[in-house]
CSV table of C-alpha atoms in Angstrom, one decimal:
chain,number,residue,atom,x,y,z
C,64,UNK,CA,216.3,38.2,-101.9
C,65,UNK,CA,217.4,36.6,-104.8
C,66,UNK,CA,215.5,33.4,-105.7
C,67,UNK,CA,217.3,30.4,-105.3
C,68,UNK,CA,217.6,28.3,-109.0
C,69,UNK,CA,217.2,24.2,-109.6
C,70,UNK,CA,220.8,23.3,-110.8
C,71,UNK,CA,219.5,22.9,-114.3
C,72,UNK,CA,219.5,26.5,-114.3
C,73,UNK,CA,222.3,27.0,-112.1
C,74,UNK,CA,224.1,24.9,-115.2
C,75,UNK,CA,223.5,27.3,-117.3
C,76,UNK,CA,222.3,30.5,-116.1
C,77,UNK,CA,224.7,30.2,-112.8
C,78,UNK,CA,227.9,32.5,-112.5
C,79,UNK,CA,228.0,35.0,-114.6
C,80,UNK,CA,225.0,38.2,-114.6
C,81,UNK,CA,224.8,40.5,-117.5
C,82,UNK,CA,224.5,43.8,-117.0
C,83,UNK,CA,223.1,46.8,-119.6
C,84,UNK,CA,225.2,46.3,-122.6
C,85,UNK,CA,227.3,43.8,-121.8
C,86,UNK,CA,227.8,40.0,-123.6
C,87,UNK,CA,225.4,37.9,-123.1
C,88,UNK,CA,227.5,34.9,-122.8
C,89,UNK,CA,229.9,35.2,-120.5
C,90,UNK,CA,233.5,36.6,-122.2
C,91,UNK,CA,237.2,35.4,-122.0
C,92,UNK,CA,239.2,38.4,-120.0
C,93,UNK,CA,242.1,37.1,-121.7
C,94,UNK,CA,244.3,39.5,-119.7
C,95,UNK,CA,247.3,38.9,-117.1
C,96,UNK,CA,246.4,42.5,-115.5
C,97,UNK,CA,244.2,45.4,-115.0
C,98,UNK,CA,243.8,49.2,-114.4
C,99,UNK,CA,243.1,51.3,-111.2
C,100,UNK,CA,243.3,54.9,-111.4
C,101,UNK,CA,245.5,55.2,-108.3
C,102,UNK,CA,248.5,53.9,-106.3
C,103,UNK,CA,245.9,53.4,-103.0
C,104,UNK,CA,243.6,51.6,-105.3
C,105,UNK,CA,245.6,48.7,-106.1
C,106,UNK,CA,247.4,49.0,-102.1
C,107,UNK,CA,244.4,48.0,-100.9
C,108,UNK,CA,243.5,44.7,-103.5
C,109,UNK,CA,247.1,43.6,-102.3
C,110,UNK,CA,245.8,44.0,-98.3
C,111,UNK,CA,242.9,42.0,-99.1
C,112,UNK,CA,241.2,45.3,-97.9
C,113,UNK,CA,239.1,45.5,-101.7
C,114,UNK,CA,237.7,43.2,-103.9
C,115,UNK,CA,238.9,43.1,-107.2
C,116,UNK,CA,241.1,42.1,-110.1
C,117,UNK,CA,244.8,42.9,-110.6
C,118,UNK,CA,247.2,39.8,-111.7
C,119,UNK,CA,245.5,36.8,-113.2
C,120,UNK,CA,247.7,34.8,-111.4
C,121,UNK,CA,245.4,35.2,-108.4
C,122,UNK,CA,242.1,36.3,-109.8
C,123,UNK,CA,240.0,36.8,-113.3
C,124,UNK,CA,236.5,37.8,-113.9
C,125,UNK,CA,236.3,34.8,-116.5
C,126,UNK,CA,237.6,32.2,-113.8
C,127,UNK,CA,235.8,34.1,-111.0
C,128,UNK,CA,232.2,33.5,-112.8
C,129,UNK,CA,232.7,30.0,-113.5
C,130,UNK,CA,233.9,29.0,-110.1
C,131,UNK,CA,230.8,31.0,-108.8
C,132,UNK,CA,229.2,28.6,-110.7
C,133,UNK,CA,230.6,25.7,-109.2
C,134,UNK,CA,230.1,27.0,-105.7
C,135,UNK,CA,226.6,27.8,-106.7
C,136,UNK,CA,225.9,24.2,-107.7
C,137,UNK,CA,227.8,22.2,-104.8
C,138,UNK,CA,226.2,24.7,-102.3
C,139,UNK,CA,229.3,26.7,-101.3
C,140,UNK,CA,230.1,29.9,-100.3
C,141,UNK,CA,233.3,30.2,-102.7
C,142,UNK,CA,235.6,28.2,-105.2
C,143,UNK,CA,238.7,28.6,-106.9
C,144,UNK,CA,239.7,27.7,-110.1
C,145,UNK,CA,243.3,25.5,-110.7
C,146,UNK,CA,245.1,24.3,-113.2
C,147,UNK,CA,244.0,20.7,-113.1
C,148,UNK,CA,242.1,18.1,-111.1
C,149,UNK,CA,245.4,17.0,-109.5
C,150,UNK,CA,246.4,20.6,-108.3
C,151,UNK,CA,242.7,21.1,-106.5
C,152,UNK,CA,243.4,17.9,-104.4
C,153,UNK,CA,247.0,18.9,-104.1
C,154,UNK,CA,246.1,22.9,-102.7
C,155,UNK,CA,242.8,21.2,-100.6
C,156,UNK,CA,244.8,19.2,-98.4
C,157,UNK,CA,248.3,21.5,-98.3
C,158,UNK,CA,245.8,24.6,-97.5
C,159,UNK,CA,245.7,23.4,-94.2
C,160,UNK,CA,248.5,20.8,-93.8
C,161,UNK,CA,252.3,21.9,-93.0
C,162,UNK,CA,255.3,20.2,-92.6
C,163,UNK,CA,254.8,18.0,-89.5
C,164,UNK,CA,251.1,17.2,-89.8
C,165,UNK,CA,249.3,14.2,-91.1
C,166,UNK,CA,245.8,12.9,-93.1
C,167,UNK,CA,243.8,10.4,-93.4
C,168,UNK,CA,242.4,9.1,-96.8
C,169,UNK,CA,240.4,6.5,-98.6
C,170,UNK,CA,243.2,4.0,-100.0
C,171,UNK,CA,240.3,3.4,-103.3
C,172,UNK,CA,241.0,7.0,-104.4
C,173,UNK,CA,242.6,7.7,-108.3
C,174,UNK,CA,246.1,6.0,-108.6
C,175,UNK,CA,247.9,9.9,-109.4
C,176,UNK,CA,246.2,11.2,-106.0
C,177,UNK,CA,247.6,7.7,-104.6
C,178,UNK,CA,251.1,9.2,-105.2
C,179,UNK,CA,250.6,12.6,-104.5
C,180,UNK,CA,249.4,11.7,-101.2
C,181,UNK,CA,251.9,8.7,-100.0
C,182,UNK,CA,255.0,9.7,-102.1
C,183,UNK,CA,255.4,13.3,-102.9
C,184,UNK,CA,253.7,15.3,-100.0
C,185,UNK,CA,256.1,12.7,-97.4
C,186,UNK,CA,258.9,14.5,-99.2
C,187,UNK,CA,257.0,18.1,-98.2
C,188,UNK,CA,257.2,16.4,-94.3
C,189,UNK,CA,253.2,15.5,-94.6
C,190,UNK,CA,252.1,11.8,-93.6
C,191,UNK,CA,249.4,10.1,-94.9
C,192,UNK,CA,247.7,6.8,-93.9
C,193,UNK,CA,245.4,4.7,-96.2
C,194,UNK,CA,242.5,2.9,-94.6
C,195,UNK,CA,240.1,1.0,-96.6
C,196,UNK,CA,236.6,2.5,-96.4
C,197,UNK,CA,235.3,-1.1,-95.9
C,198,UNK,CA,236.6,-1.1,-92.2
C,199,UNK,CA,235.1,-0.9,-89.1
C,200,UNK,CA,235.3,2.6,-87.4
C,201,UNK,CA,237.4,1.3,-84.4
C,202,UNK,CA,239.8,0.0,-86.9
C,203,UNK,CA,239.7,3.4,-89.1
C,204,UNK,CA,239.5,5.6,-86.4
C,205,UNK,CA,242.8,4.3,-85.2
C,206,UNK,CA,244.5,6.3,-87.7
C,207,UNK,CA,243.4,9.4,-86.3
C,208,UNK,CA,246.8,11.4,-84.6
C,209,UNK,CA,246.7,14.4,-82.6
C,210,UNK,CA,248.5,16.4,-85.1
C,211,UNK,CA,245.7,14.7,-88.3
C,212,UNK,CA,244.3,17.9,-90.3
C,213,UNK,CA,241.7,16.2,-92.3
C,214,UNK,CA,240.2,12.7,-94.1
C,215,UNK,CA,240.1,12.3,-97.8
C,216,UNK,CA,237.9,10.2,-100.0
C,217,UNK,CA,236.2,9.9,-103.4
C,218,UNK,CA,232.5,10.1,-104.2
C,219,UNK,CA,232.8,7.3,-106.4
C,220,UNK,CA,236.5,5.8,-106.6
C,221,UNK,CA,238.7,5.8,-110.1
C,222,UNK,CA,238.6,3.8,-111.3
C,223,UNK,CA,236.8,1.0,-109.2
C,224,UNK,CA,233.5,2.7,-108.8
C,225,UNK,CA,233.3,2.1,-105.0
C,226,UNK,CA,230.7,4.8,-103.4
C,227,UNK,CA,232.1,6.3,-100.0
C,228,UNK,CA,229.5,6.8,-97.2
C,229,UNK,CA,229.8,10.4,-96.5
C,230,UNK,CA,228.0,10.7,-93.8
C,231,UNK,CA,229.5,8.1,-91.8
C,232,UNK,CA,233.2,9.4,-92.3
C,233,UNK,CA,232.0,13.4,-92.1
C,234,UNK,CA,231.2,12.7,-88.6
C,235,UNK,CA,233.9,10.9,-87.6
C,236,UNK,CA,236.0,13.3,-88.8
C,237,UNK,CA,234.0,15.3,-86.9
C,238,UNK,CA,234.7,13.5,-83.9
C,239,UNK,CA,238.6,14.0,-84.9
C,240,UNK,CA,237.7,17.8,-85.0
C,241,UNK,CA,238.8,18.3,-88.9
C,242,UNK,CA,237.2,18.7,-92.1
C,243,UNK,CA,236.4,15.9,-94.6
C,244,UNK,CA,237.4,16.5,-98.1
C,245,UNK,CA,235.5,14.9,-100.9
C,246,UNK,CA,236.5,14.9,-104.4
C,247,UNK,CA,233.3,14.4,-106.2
C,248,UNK,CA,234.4,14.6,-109.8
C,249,UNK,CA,232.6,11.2,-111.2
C,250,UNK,CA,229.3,11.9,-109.5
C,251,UNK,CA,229.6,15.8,-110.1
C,252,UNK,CA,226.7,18.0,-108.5
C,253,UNK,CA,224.0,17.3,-110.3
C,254,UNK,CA,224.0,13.7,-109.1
C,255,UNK,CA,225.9,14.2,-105.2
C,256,UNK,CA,226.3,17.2,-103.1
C,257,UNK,CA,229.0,16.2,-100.2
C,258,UNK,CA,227.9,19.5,-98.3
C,259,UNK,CA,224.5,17.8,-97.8
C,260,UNK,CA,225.8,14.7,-95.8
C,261,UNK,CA,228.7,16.8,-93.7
C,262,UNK,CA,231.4,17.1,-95.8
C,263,UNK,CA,233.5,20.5,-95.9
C,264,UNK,CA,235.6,20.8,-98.7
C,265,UNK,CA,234.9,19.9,-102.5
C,266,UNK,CA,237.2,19.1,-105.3
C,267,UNK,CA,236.8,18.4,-108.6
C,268,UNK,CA,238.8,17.5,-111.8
C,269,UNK,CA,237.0,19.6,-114.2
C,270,UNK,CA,238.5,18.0,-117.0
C,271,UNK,CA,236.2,15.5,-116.8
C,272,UNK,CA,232.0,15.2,-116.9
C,273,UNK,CA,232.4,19.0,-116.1
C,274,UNK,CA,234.1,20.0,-119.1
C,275,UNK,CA,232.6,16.6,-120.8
C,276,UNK,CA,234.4,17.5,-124.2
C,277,UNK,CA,238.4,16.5,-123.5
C,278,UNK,CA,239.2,19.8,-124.3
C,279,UNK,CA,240.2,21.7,-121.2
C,280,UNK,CA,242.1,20.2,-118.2
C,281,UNK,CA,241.1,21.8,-115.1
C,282,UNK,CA,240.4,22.0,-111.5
C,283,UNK,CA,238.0,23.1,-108.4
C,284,UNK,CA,238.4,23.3,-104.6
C,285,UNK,CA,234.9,24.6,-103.2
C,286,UNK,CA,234.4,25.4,-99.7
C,287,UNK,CA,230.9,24.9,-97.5
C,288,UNK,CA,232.3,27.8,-95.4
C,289,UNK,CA,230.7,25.1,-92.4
C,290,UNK,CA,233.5,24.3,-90.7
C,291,UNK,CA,234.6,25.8,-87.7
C,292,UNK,CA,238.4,26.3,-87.6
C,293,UNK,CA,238.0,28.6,-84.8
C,294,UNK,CA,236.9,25.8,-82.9
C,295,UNK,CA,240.0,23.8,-83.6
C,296,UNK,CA,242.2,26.7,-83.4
C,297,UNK,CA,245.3,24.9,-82.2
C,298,UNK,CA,245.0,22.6,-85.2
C,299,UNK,CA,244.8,25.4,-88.2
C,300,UNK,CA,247.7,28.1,-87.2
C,301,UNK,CA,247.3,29.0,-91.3
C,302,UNK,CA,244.0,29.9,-90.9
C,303,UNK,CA,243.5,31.1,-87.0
C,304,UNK,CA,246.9,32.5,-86.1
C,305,UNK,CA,248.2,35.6,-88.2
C,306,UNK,CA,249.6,35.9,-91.9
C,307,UNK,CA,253.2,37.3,-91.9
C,308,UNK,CA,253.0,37.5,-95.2
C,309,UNK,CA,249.6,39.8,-95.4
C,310,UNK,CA,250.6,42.2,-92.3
C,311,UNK,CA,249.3,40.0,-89.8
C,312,UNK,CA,245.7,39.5,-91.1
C,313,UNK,CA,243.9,36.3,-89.5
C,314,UNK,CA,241.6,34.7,-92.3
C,315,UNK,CA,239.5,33.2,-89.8
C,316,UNK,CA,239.1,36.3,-88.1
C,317,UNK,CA,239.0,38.7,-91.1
C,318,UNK,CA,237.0,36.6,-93.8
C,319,UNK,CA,234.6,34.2,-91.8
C,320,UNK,CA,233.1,31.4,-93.6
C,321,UNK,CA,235.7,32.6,-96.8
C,322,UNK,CA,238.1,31.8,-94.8
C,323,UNK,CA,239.6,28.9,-96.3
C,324,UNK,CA,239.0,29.7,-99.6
C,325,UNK,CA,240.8,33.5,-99.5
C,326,UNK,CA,243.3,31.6,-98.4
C,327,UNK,CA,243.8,28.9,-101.2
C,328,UNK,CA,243.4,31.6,-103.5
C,329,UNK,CA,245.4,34.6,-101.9
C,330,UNK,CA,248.2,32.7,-100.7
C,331,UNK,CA,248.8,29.2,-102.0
C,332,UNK,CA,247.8,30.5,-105.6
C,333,UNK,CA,249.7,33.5,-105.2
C,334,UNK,CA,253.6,31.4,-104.0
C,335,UNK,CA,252.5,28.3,-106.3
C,336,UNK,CA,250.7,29.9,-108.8
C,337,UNK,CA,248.5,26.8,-110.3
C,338,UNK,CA,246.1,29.1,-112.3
C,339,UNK,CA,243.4,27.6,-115.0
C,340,UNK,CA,243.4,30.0,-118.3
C,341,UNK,CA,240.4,31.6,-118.8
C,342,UNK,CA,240.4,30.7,-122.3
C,343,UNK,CA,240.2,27.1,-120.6
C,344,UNK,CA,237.8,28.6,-117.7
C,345,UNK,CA,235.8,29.4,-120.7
C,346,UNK,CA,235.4,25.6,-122.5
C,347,UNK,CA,234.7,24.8,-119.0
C,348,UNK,CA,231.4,27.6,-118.8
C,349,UNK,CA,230.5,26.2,-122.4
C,350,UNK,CA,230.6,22.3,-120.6
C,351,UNK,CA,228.8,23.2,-117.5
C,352,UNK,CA,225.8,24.8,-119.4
C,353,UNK,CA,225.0,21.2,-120.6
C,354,UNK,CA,226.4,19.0,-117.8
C,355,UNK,CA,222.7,18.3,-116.3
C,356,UNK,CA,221.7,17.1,-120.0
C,357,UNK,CA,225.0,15.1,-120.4
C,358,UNK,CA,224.7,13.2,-116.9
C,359,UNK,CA,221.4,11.5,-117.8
C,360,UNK,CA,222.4,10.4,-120.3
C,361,UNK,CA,225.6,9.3,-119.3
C,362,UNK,CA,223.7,7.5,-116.5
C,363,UNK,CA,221.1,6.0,-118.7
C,364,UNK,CA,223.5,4.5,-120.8
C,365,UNK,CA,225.7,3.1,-118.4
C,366,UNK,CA,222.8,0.9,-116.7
C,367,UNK,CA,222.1,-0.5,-119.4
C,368,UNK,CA,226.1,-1.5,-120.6
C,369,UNK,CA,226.3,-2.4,-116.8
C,370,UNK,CA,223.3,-4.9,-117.0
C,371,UNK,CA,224.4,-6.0,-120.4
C,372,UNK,CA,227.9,-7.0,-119.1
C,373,UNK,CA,226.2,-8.4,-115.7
C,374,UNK,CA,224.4,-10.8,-118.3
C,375,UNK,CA,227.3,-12.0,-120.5
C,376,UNK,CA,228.8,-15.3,-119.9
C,377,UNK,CA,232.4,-13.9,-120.6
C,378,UNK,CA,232.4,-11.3,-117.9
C,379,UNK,CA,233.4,-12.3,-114.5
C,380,UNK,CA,232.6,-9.6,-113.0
C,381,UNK,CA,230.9,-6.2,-112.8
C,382,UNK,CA,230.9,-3.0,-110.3
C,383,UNK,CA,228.6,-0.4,-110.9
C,384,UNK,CA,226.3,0.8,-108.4
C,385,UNK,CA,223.5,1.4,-110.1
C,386,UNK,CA,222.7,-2.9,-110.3
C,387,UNK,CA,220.9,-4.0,-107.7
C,388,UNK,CA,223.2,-6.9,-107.3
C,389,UNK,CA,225.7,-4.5,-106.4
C,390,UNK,CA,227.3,-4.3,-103.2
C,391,UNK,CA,227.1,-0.1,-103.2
C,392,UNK,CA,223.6,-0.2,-104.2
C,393,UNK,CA,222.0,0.6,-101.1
C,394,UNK,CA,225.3,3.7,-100.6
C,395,UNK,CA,224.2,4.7,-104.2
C,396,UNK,CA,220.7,5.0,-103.5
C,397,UNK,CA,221.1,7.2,-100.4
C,398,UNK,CA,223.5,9.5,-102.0
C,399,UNK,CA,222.7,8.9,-105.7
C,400,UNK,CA,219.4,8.6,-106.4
C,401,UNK,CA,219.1,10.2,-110.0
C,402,UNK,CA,222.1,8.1,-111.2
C,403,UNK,CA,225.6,7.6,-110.7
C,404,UNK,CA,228.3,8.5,-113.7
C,405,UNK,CA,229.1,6.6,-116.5
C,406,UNK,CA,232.1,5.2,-115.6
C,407,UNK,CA,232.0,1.2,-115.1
C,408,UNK,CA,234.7,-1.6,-113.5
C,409,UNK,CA,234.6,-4.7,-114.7
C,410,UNK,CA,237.3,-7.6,-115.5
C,411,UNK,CA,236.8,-10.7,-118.0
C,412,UNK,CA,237.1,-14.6,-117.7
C,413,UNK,CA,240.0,-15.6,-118.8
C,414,UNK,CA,243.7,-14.2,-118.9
C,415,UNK,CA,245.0,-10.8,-119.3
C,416,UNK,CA,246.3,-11.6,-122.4
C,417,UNK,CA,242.3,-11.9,-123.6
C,418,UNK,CA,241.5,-8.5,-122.2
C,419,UNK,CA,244.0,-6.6,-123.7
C,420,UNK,CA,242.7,-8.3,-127.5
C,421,UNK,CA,239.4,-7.2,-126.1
C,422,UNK,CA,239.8,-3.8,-126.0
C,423,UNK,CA,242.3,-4.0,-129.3
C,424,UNK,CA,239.2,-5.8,-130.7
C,425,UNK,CA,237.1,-2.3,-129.8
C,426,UNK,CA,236.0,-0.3,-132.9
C,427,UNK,CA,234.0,3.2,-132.2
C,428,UNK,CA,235.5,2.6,-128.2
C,429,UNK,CA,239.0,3.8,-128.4
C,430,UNK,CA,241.8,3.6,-125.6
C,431,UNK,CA,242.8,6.6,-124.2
C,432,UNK,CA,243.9,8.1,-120.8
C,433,UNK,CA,240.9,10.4,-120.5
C,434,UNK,CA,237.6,9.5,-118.8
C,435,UNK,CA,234.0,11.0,-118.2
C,436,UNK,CA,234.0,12.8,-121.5
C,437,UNK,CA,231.0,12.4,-124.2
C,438,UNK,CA,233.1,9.8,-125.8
C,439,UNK,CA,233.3,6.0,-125.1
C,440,UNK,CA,236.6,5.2,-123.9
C,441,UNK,CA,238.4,2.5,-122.2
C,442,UNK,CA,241.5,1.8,-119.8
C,443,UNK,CA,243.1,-1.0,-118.0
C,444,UNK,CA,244.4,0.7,-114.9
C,445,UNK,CA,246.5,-1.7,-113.6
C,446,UNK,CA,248.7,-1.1,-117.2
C,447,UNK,CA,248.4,2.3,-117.6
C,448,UNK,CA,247.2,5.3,-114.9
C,449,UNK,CA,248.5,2.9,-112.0
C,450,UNK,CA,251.3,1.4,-113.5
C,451,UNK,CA,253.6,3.1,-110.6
C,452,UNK,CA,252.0,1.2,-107.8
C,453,UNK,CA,253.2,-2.1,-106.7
C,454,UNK,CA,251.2,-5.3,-106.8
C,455,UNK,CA,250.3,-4.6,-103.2
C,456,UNK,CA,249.7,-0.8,-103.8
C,457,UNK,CA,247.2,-2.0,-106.7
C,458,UNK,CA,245.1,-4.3,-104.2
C,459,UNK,CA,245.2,-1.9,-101.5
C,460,UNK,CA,244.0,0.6,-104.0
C,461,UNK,CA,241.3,-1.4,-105.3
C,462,UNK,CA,242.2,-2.4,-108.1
C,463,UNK,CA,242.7,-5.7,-109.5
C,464,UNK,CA,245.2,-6.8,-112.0
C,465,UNK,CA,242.4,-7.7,-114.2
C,466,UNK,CA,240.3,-4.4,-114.2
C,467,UNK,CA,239.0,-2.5,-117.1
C,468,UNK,CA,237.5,0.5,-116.7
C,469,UNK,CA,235.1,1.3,-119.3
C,470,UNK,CA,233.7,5.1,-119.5
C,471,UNK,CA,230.6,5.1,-120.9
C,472,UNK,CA,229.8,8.0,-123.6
C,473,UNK,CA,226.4,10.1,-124.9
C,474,UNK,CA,226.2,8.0,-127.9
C,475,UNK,CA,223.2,5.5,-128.4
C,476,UNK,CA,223.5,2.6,-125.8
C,477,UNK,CA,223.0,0.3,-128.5
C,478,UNK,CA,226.6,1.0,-130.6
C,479,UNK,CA,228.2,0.8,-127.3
C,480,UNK,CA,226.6,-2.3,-127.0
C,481,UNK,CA,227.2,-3.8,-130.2
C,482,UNK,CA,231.2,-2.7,-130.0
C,483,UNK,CA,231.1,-4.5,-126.8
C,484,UNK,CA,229.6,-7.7,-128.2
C,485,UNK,CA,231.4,-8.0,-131.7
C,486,UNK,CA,235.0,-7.1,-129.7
C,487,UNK,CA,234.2,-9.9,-127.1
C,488,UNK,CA,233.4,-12.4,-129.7
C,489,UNK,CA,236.9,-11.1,-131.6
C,490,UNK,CA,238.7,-12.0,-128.1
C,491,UNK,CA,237.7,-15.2,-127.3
């Protein structure tokens, strides 16, 4: 038996298994197709029958390792690579969700899921209702239908930092008899695994801490393989009633605890086709190998920005879990002991006039789109990544008019400081 590595390790030993001969560091198969020495050979990878690569489209031994990886380090049995954060919510929730169906979901989660969710999956015929996280379970539990597939939340919400209690909503989705889907991108699993507290499905933008560079936009779904769609059979046609399109086959039946997975992968990327590049697979591999390093200090850095904002007389504000004044401290102790991320809310006295000199005032902080890369950076939501939502959209998402979102980098805590200080005496 093979013995079971720290996720340190996993970060960079994880995925990818050398054999006699072969590169050490795992290469880009920067191929759309491969080889088989007979008709029946490639018959059977198209019958799910084999294992094995033909069309990129669907699988790649670059991609392959790297979700491995991923899978390895949340404690899954599989993962699949997609072409961004966005797609993996987008293929996590439609992998089990049809025309006709419905989900719940966390109304604190990223302003693009926001949309995804509310505007353009209604046009696929699939409902969704927001509940705020901050409910009672009577009042949330109300949104549960007979024909609901799944809840939805965020580790940590973008951009307003809340921290979801996972093991409350895992088992009352439980109750509901469907899966609860995490995406656990600003945590990552060095610092939360979902599967540990009952949730089911993982997702990640890998853009993000994962890649940690802002080179690579990318996806993950991963899959505990612990939820028991036979169970709910009536619910999950997809996966317990047979495939037209693969002769008949019954994932549940024919692939076990891979059974949601093979089928994200054999059939939603094979008609959608939402791939990741493995030369992009690859910059993510490089970012993984270091993501254990990069989170501390992301972490350690963040405190110590959070506590010096907590401290200034022209912040109003401040949410980051890791303060003891902070409402989520006792959440973010139970599920993130080691640290949080680096990403911080917080708005300013004053009007939004002064917050927008503030961050003009920034020097070695720059405004840019991205978060939970190496680099300092910093948004204000409410004028740029939710823009689309309505004033009430904004407070039912959780964010106020007057948020800024800072992302805290690996540079020394002390420059991030100083740009901090000198731009909020520029702004007064």
């Amino acid at each position: 038996m093979k013995k079971k590595l720290k996720k340190e390790s996993v970060c960079v030993q994880g995925g990818w298994t050398p054999r006699k001969g072969e590169p050490r560091v795992l290469p880009i198969y920067q191929s759309t197709t491969f080889k088989y020495d007979n008709s029946e050979q490639m018959a059977r990878l198209f019958d799910l029958e084999d294992t094995g690569y033909f069309y990129t489209r669907l699988q790649n031994p670059t991609n392959d390792a790297v979700a491995s990886k991923i899978a390895e380090l949340e404690g899954g049995v599989g993962a699949m690579l997609t072409s961004s954060g966005q797609a993996a919510n987008f293929f996590a929730v439609f992998n089990i969700c049809q025309a006709g169906d419905h989900f719940v979901t966390s109304n604190t989660i990223y302003g693009g899921t926001y949309n995804l969710f509310g505007v353009t999956m209604k046009k696929l015929g699939i409902e969704c209702t927001f509940v705020d996280p901050e409910w009672d379970d009577e009042r949330i539990e109300a949104a549960f239908r007979p024909n609901t597939k799944c809840f939805f939340g965020e580790t940590i919400s973008n951009p307003g930092g809340h921290v979801f209690d996972i093991e409350r909503f895992a088992q009352m989705a439980h109750r509901h008899g469907v899966p609860l889907i995490i995406d656990n991108t600003f945590a990552t699993p060095v610092n939360c695994r979902p599967f540990e507290w009952g949730a089911d499905i993982v997702t990640h933008s890998t853009t993000k801490y994962m890649d940690g560079h802002a080179t690579a936009v990318g996806g993950a779904i991963v899959d505990s393989g612990n939820f028991d769609w036979n169970a709910h059979a009536d619910k999950f046609p997809g996966l317990c009633q047979p495939d037209e399109s693969y002769h008949g086959l019954t994932y549940a039946k024919a692939f076990g605890k891979m059974a949601y997975i093979t089928k994200a992968t054999a059939q939603l990327m094979r008609d959608l086709g939402s791939i990741q590049s493995p030369q992009n697979a690859f910059l993510l591999n490089l970012g993984l190998e270091t993501l254990h390093l990069r989170m501390r200090q992301h972490c350690a850095n963040a405190q110590a920005v959070a506590e010096f904002l907590e401290n200034n007389e022209r912040v109003a504000w401040v949410n980051y879990c890791g303060l003891k004044s902070n409402r989520y401290y006792e959440l973010g102790q139970k599920y993130l002991p080691q640290g949080s991320c680096g990403v911080i809310a917080f708005g300013l006295k004053g009007t939004k006039e002064e917050a927008i000199r503030f961050m003009d005032s920034l020097k070695m902080i720059c405004i840019v789109t991205h978060v939970a890369d190496a680099r300092t950076c910093v948004l204000h939501p409410a004028s740029h990544t939710h823009r689309q939502l309505s004033d009430e959209q904004l407070r039912e998402a959780g964010v106020a008019p007057d948020l800024i979102r800072l992302s805290v980098g690996i540079e020394h805590a002390d420059d991030i400081i100083e740009d901090i200080r000198q731009a909020l005496d520029a702004s007064k």
